[in-house]
Amino acid sequence: METEYVQHIIDIIGKDEDKKFIIIGGIHGNEKSGIDAIINVLPDLKKHSLVQKGKIYFLKGNLPALEHNDRFIEKDLNRLWLDENIFSESNSTPDFIQLKELYHLIANEICENKFDNCYFLDLHTFSAKSGVFCIPAANDKSVAFAKSFGVPFIEKLSDTLPGTALSYFGNKGMTALVFEGGTHNTPEATLTLEAGIWHSLAYAEFISPELGKVKKGRELLKEISDNYPHHLELVYRHKLEDYYNFRMNKGYFNFKPIKKSEFLAVQNNSKITSPYSGYILMPLYQRKGSDGFFIVREKE
Ligand SMILES: [Zn+2]
């Protein structure tokens, strides 16, 4: 490993080495809003020396995919986070190189392989039209962090998706969260992701909760989530082996209620119907993806 990993660093703020906060955008190269949100919050954070404690690392994910404005080059970087890939000598295709650089940067350079005092916020957007939400890693600290957003959050999803950065670092003990801030490359998604960054840094006590940006951000998160169910759990994942042959029916969006046996999509010329009733999540309306849709239910 040479020093290519430094190219993933957008900025570093703060001096205190005790607590660390990693905020990353663009793990999927077609999702630029996370990086835009990071670039927008940086001047304010720096100008007023708002960071009271801890050190914040702002990172970008899949660099060649970002350059091509594509989700990934050959393999979805956010399905590769497994030790067998990270430590394999043989894989040297572009997405695997990104995986190894990011692993080295986050685990070795930033966290020094001590993960308990590290927060991880992974910024994403989706191809559907609405419905902001977050996904906590499968540990109590991450679930509490997710709950604090006041937007819908989905339990049991991180374990069902092997190979995400979220589950990888969550299993190492980090407080880890994916924040899905809106539709790809829209100004609304950027604003929502900025709100998520301000909220998160205040939640972890890196900045004061009294800052205007934090208060405004929290108001925005509340406003966009008022009409949605808040605490959900995954009941079904429609995994795709071959995304080229999957076409979602029109008109679905995050948290749209669906009924059992509802006709949802066409795959390899056959009808896909819903195996459960519940709410639909992340219906696939883009060319590439490893999941057609998810079904979630309100948690009692
Ligand atoms: Zn994504």
Short mmCIF file of C-alpha atoms and ligand atoms in Angstrom, two decimals:
data_model
loop_
_atom_site.label_atom_id
_atom_site.label_comp_id
_atom_site.label_asym_id
_atom_site.label_seq_id
_atom_site.Cartn_x
_atom_site.Cartn_y
_atom_site.Cartn_z
CA MET A 1 0.00 0.00 0.00
CA GLU A 2 1.50 3.27 -1.09
CA THR A 3 0.00 6.65 -0.32
CA GLU A 4 -2.88 6.65 -2.83
CA TYR A 5 -5.29 6.51 0.10
CA VAL A 6 -4.71 10.22 0.82
CA GLN A 7 -6.66 11.05 -2.35
CA HIS A 8 -9.82 10.01 -0.48
CA ILE A 9 -9.37 12.79 2.10
CA ILE A 10 -11.46 15.90 1.42
CA ASP A 11 -10.53 17.59 4.69
CA ILE A 12 -9.69 17.02 8.34
CA ILE A 13 -10.91 19.32 11.11
CA GLY A 14 -10.14 19.32 14.83
CA LYS A 15 -7.14 18.49 16.96
CA ASP A 16 -8.29 16.25 19.77
CA GLU A 17 -7.34 12.70 18.87
CA ASP A 18 -9.53 10.96 21.40
CA LYS A 19 -12.80 10.83 19.47
CA LYS A 20 -13.03 10.49 15.71
CA PHE A 21 -15.84 11.12 13.29
CA ILE A 22 -15.61 9.79 9.73
CA ILE A 23 -18.04 11.27 7.20
CA ILE A 24 -17.90 9.77 3.73
CA GLY A 25 -19.72 10.53 0.47
CA GLY A 26 -19.52 8.89 -2.94
CA ILE A 27 -19.02 5.24 -1.99
CA HIS A 28 -21.39 4.99 -4.95
CA GLY A 29 -19.93 7.09 -7.76
CA ASN A 30 -23.29 8.30 -9.11
CA GLU A 31 -24.18 9.81 -5.72
CA LYS A 32 -22.49 13.20 -5.69
CA SER A 33 -24.82 14.89 -3.18
CA GLY A 34 -22.91 13.52 -0.18
CA ILE A 35 -19.70 15.15 -1.39
CA ASP A 36 -21.57 18.39 -2.20
CA ALA A 37 -23.00 18.40 1.34
CA ILE A 38 -19.54 17.90 2.85
CA ILE A 39 -18.11 20.75 0.76
CA ASN A 40 -20.99 23.00 1.85
CA VAL A 41 -20.58 22.45 5.59
CA LEU A 42 -16.78 22.80 5.62
CA PRO A 43 -16.45 26.61 5.44
CA ASP A 44 -18.80 27.15 8.39
CA LEU A 45 -17.18 24.46 10.48
CA LYS A 46 -13.75 25.94 9.83
CA LYS A 47 -14.45 29.66 9.89
CA HIS A 48 -15.93 29.75 13.35
CA SER A 49 -13.79 26.97 14.84
CA LEU A 50 -16.99 25.21 15.76
CA VAL A 51 -15.41 21.87 16.57
CA GLN A 52 -15.15 21.67 20.36
CA LYS A 53 -13.66 18.22 20.62
CA GLY A 54 -12.69 15.28 18.50
CA LYS A 55 -11.30 15.10 15.00
CA ILE A 56 -13.51 14.94 11.91
CA TYR A 57 -12.39 13.23 8.70
CA PHE A 58 -14.31 14.07 5.53
CA LEU A 59 -13.75 11.43 2.85
CA LYS A 60 -14.82 10.50 -0.66
CA GLY A 61 -15.42 6.92 -1.67
CA ASN A 62 -15.06 5.30 -5.09
CA LEU A 63 -12.82 7.75 -6.97
CA PRO A 64 -12.86 6.20 -10.48
CA ALA A 65 -16.62 5.60 -10.24
CA LEU A 66 -17.12 9.25 -9.18
CA GLU A 67 -15.08 10.30 -12.20
CA HIS A 68 -17.32 8.21 -14.48
CA ASN A 69 -20.45 9.29 -12.62
CA ASP A 70 -21.36 5.63 -12.31
CA ARG A 71 -22.39 3.57 -9.29
CA PHE A 72 -19.26 1.42 -9.59
CA ILE A 73 -16.77 0.29 -12.26
CA GLU A 74 -17.09 -3.50 -12.13
CA LYS A 75 -18.28 -4.41 -8.63
CA ASP A 76 -20.42 -2.48 -6.14
CA LEU A 77 -17.87 -1.12 -3.62
CA ASN A 78 -20.56 -1.17 -0.96
CA ARG A 79 -20.93 -4.95 -1.25
CA LEU A 80 -17.19 -5.72 -1.07
CA TRP A 81 -16.47 -5.00 2.62
CA LEU A 82 -15.47 -8.53 3.65
CA ASP A 83 -12.08 -9.60 5.04
CA GLU A 84 -11.66 -12.09 2.19
CA ASN A 85 -11.71 -9.16 -0.27
CA ILE A 86 -9.82 -6.65 1.84
CA PHE A 87 -6.91 -8.98 2.50
CA SER A 88 -6.88 -10.83 -0.82
CA GLU A 89 -3.69 -10.49 -2.84
CA SER A 90 -5.28 -11.36 -6.16
CA ASN A 91 -8.02 -8.78 -6.72
CA SER A 92 -6.64 -5.67 -8.37
CA THR A 93 -9.66 -4.43 -10.35
CA PRO A 94 -10.63 -0.77 -9.77
CA ASP A 95 -13.34 -1.22 -7.13
CA PHE A 96 -11.17 -3.64 -5.12
CA ILE A 97 -8.31 -1.13 -5.16
CA GLN A 98 -10.73 1.51 -3.78
CA LEU A 99 -11.81 -0.95 -1.07
CA LYS A 100 -8.22 -1.58 0.02
CA GLU A 101 -7.30 2.12 0.01
CA LEU A 102 -10.36 3.07 2.06
CA TYR A 103 -9.86 0.19 4.48
CA HIS A 104 -6.25 1.22 5.04
CA LEU A 105 -7.17 4.87 5.50
CA ILE A 106 -10.12 4.30 7.87
CA ALA A 107 -9.00 1.29 9.90
CA ASN A 108 -5.26 1.78 10.08
CA GLU A 109 -4.54 5.48 9.58
CA ILE A 110 -7.60 7.11 11.18
CA CYS A 111 -8.88 4.63 13.77
CA GLU A 112 -5.52 2.93 14.42
CA ASN A 113 -7.57 -0.26 14.70
CA LYS A 114 -9.40 0.99 17.80
CA PHE A 115 -13.01 1.44 16.79
CA ASP A 116 -14.92 2.15 20.00
CA ASN A 117 -14.49 5.94 19.89
CA CYS A 118 -15.11 6.23 16.16
CA TYR A 119 -18.31 7.41 14.50
CA PHE A 120 -19.00 6.54 10.87
CA LEU A 121 -21.58 8.40 8.77
CA ASP A 122 -21.99 7.10 5.23
CA LEU A 123 -23.91 9.51 2.98
CA HIS A 124 -26.05 8.09 0.18
CA THR A 125 -28.93 8.95 -2.14
CA PHE A 126 -31.40 6.75 -4.02
CA SER A 127 -33.07 6.52 -7.43
CA ALA A 128 -36.68 6.60 -6.13
CA LYS A 129 -38.52 9.90 -5.82
CA SER A 130 -38.88 10.44 -2.05
CA GLY A 131 -38.51 9.12 1.48
CA VAL A 132 -35.41 9.99 3.49
CA PHE A 133 -34.25 7.33 5.97
CA CYS A 134 -31.28 5.92 7.84
CA ILE A 135 -29.87 2.46 8.44
CA PRO A 136 -27.99 1.78 11.67
CA ALA A 137 -25.31 -0.89 12.06
CA ALA A 138 -26.43 -3.81 14.20
CA ASN A 139 -25.28 -2.52 17.60
CA ASP A 140 -27.12 -0.54 20.29
CA LYS A 141 -25.00 2.63 19.92
CA SER A 142 -25.78 2.78 16.21
CA VAL A 143 -29.51 2.21 16.75
CA ALA A 144 -29.59 5.05 19.31
CA PHE A 145 -27.74 7.29 16.84
CA ALA A 146 -30.29 6.40 14.11
CA LYS A 147 -33.21 7.11 16.43
CA SER A 148 -31.81 10.57 17.19
CA PHE A 149 -32.25 11.66 13.54
CA GLY A 150 -36.02 11.70 13.86
CA VAL A 151 -36.35 10.23 10.35
CA PRO A 152 -37.48 6.66 9.53
CA PHE A 153 -34.80 4.12 10.41
CA ILE A 154 -34.67 0.47 9.49
CA GLU A 155 -33.37 -2.25 11.74
CA LYS A 156 -32.12 -5.64 10.53
CA LEU A 157 -31.18 -4.21 7.15
CA SER A 158 -27.44 -3.90 7.72
CA ASP A 159 -27.10 -7.61 8.54
CA THR A 160 -29.03 -8.59 5.44
CA LEU A 161 -26.68 -6.74 3.13
CA PRO A 162 -23.32 -8.42 3.45
CA GLY A 163 -20.30 -6.42 2.40
CA THR A 164 -21.41 -2.89 3.26
CA ALA A 165 -18.96 -0.52 4.93
CA LEU A 166 -21.75 0.00 7.47
CA SER A 167 -21.90 -3.62 8.61
CA TYR A 168 -18.13 -4.03 8.42
CA PHE A 169 -17.32 -1.12 10.73
CA GLY A 170 -20.44 -1.66 12.85
CA ASN A 171 -19.29 -5.19 13.59
CA LYS A 172 -15.93 -3.80 14.69
CA GLY A 173 -17.73 -1.69 17.30
CA MET A 174 -18.07 1.69 15.58
CA THR A 175 -21.17 3.81 15.93
CA ALA A 176 -22.12 3.53 12.27
CA LEU A 177 -24.96 4.79 10.16
CA VAL A 178 -26.00 5.08 6.54
CA PHE A 179 -28.01 8.21 5.84
CA GLU A 180 -30.06 8.10 2.64
CA GLY A 181 -30.75 11.80 2.07
CA GLY A 182 -33.00 11.88 -1.00
CA THR A 183 -33.07 11.44 -4.76
CA HIS A 184 -29.71 11.28 -6.58
CA ASN A 185 -28.13 14.64 -7.39
CA THR A 186 -30.99 16.90 -6.35
CA PRO A 187 -30.54 20.15 -4.37
CA GLU A 188 -32.99 18.78 -1.78
CA ALA A 189 -30.79 15.72 -1.17
CA THR A 190 -27.73 17.92 -0.65
CA LEU A 191 -29.57 20.10 1.87
CA THR A 192 -30.90 17.07 3.72
CA LEU A 193 -27.47 15.46 3.88
CA GLU A 194 -26.02 18.73 5.21
CA ALA A 195 -28.71 18.71 7.90
CA GLY A 196 -27.71 15.13 8.73
CA ILE A 197 -24.05 16.13 9.10
CA TRP A 198 -24.88 19.05 11.43
CA HIS A 199 -27.20 16.89 13.50
CA SER A 200 -24.67 14.05 13.75
CA LEU A 201 -21.75 16.20 14.85
CA ALA A 202 -23.93 17.75 17.57
CA TYR A 203 -25.28 14.34 18.62
CA ALA A 204 -21.72 13.07 19.11
CA GLU A 205 -20.86 16.30 21.00
CA PHE A 206 -18.21 17.44 18.53
CA ILE A 207 -20.10 20.74 18.10
CA SER A 208 -22.67 22.60 20.18
CA PRO A 209 -26.35 21.65 19.76
CA GLU A 210 -27.15 25.37 20.15
CA LEU A 211 -25.65 26.33 16.77
CA GLY A 212 -28.13 27.81 14.31
CA LYS A 213 -27.10 25.29 11.62
CA VAL A 214 -27.82 22.38 13.96
CA LYS A 215 -31.22 23.71 14.95
CA LYS A 216 -32.19 24.46 11.35
CA GLY A 217 -30.95 21.07 10.23
CA ARG A 218 -32.96 19.30 12.90
CA GLU A 219 -36.08 21.23 11.90
CA LEU A 220 -35.60 20.18 8.28
CA LEU A 221 -35.19 16.51 9.22
CA LYS A 222 -38.37 16.66 11.29
CA GLU A 223 -40.32 18.45 8.59
CA ILE A 224 -39.50 15.95 5.82
CA SER A 225 -40.26 12.93 8.00
CA ASP A 226 -43.41 13.96 9.80
CA ASN A 227 -45.74 11.86 7.66
CA TYR A 228 -43.67 8.70 7.63
CA PRO A 229 -43.53 5.73 10.01
CA HIS A 230 -40.34 6.07 12.08
CA HIS A 231 -39.20 2.76 13.49
CA LEU A 232 -39.16 -0.02 10.91
CA GLU A 233 -37.61 -3.38 10.33
CA LEU A 234 -36.71 -5.28 7.23
CA VAL A 235 -38.93 -8.19 6.24
CA TYR A 236 -37.78 -8.90 2.68
CA ARG A 237 -34.94 -8.14 0.26
CA HIS A 238 -35.39 -8.75 -3.46
CA LYS A 239 -31.81 -9.56 -4.37
CA LEU A 240 -30.78 -9.37 -8.02
CA GLU A 241 -28.21 -11.58 -9.69
CA ASP A 242 -28.60 -9.70 -12.93
CA TYR A 243 -29.89 -6.14 -12.81
CA TYR A 244 -30.16 -5.86 -16.61
CA ASN A 245 -33.32 -7.96 -16.63
CA PHE A 246 -35.19 -6.19 -13.85
CA ARG A 247 -37.77 -3.44 -14.47
CA MET A 248 -39.60 -1.96 -11.52
CA ASN A 249 -43.19 -0.89 -12.27
CA LYS A 250 -43.66 2.87 -12.29
CA GLY A 251 -44.98 4.88 -9.37
CA TYR A 252 -43.19 3.35 -6.36
CA PHE A 253 -41.32 5.45 -3.82
CA ASN A 254 -39.84 4.84 -0.39
CA PHE A 255 -42.47 3.93 2.23
CA LYS A 256 -45.30 3.57 -0.26
CA PRO A 257 -47.64 1.00 1.35
CA ILE A 258 -47.90 -2.23 -0.66
CA LYS A 259 -50.13 -5.31 -0.36
CA LYS A 260 -49.21 -8.96 -0.46
CA SER A 261 -49.32 -10.27 -4.07
CA GLU A 262 -49.16 -6.77 -5.53
CA PHE A 263 -47.55 -6.73 -9.00
CA LEU A 264 -44.30 -4.79 -8.51
CA ALA A 265 -41.84 -5.52 -11.28
CA VAL A 266 -40.95 -7.58 -14.33
CA GLN A 267 -37.86 -9.76 -14.19
CA ASN A 268 -36.73 -12.05 -17.02
CA ASN A 269 -40.17 -11.61 -18.59
CA SER A 270 -42.04 -12.83 -15.50
CA LYS A 271 -44.14 -10.88 -13.06
CA ILE A 272 -42.67 -10.21 -9.62
CA THR A 273 -45.33 -9.84 -6.94
CA SER A 274 -44.88 -8.81 -3.34
CA PRO A 275 -44.45 -11.74 -0.91
CA TYR A 276 -45.60 -9.55 2.01
CA SER A 277 -47.58 -6.46 2.73
CA GLY A 278 -45.72 -3.53 4.24
CA TYR A 279 -43.88 -0.51 2.90
CA ILE A 280 -41.61 -0.63 -0.13
CA LEU A 281 -38.06 0.67 0.23
CA MET A 282 -35.45 1.57 -2.40
CA PRO A 283 -37.33 0.47 -5.53
CA LEU A 284 -34.65 0.29 -8.24
CA TYR A 285 -35.06 2.87 -10.97
CA GLN A 286 -31.47 3.01 -12.17
CA ARG A 287 -29.43 0.83 -14.48
CA LYS A 288 -27.14 -0.74 -11.89
CA GLY A 289 -27.98 -2.20 -8.50
CA SER A 290 -27.81 -5.44 -6.56
CA ASP A 291 -31.31 -5.20 -5.07
CA GLY A 292 -34.64 -4.67 -6.82
CA PHE A 293 -36.50 -3.47 -3.75
CA PHE A 294 -36.91 -4.08 -0.03
CA ILE A 295 -40.04 -4.48 2.10
CA VAL A 296 -40.14 -3.02 5.61
CA ARG A 297 -42.72 -3.06 8.35
CA GLU A 298 -43.43 -0.85 11.30
CA LYS A 299 -41.81 -2.23 14.44
CA GLU A 300 -44.19 -2.78 17.34
ZN ZN B 1 -25.65 4.54 -2.39
#
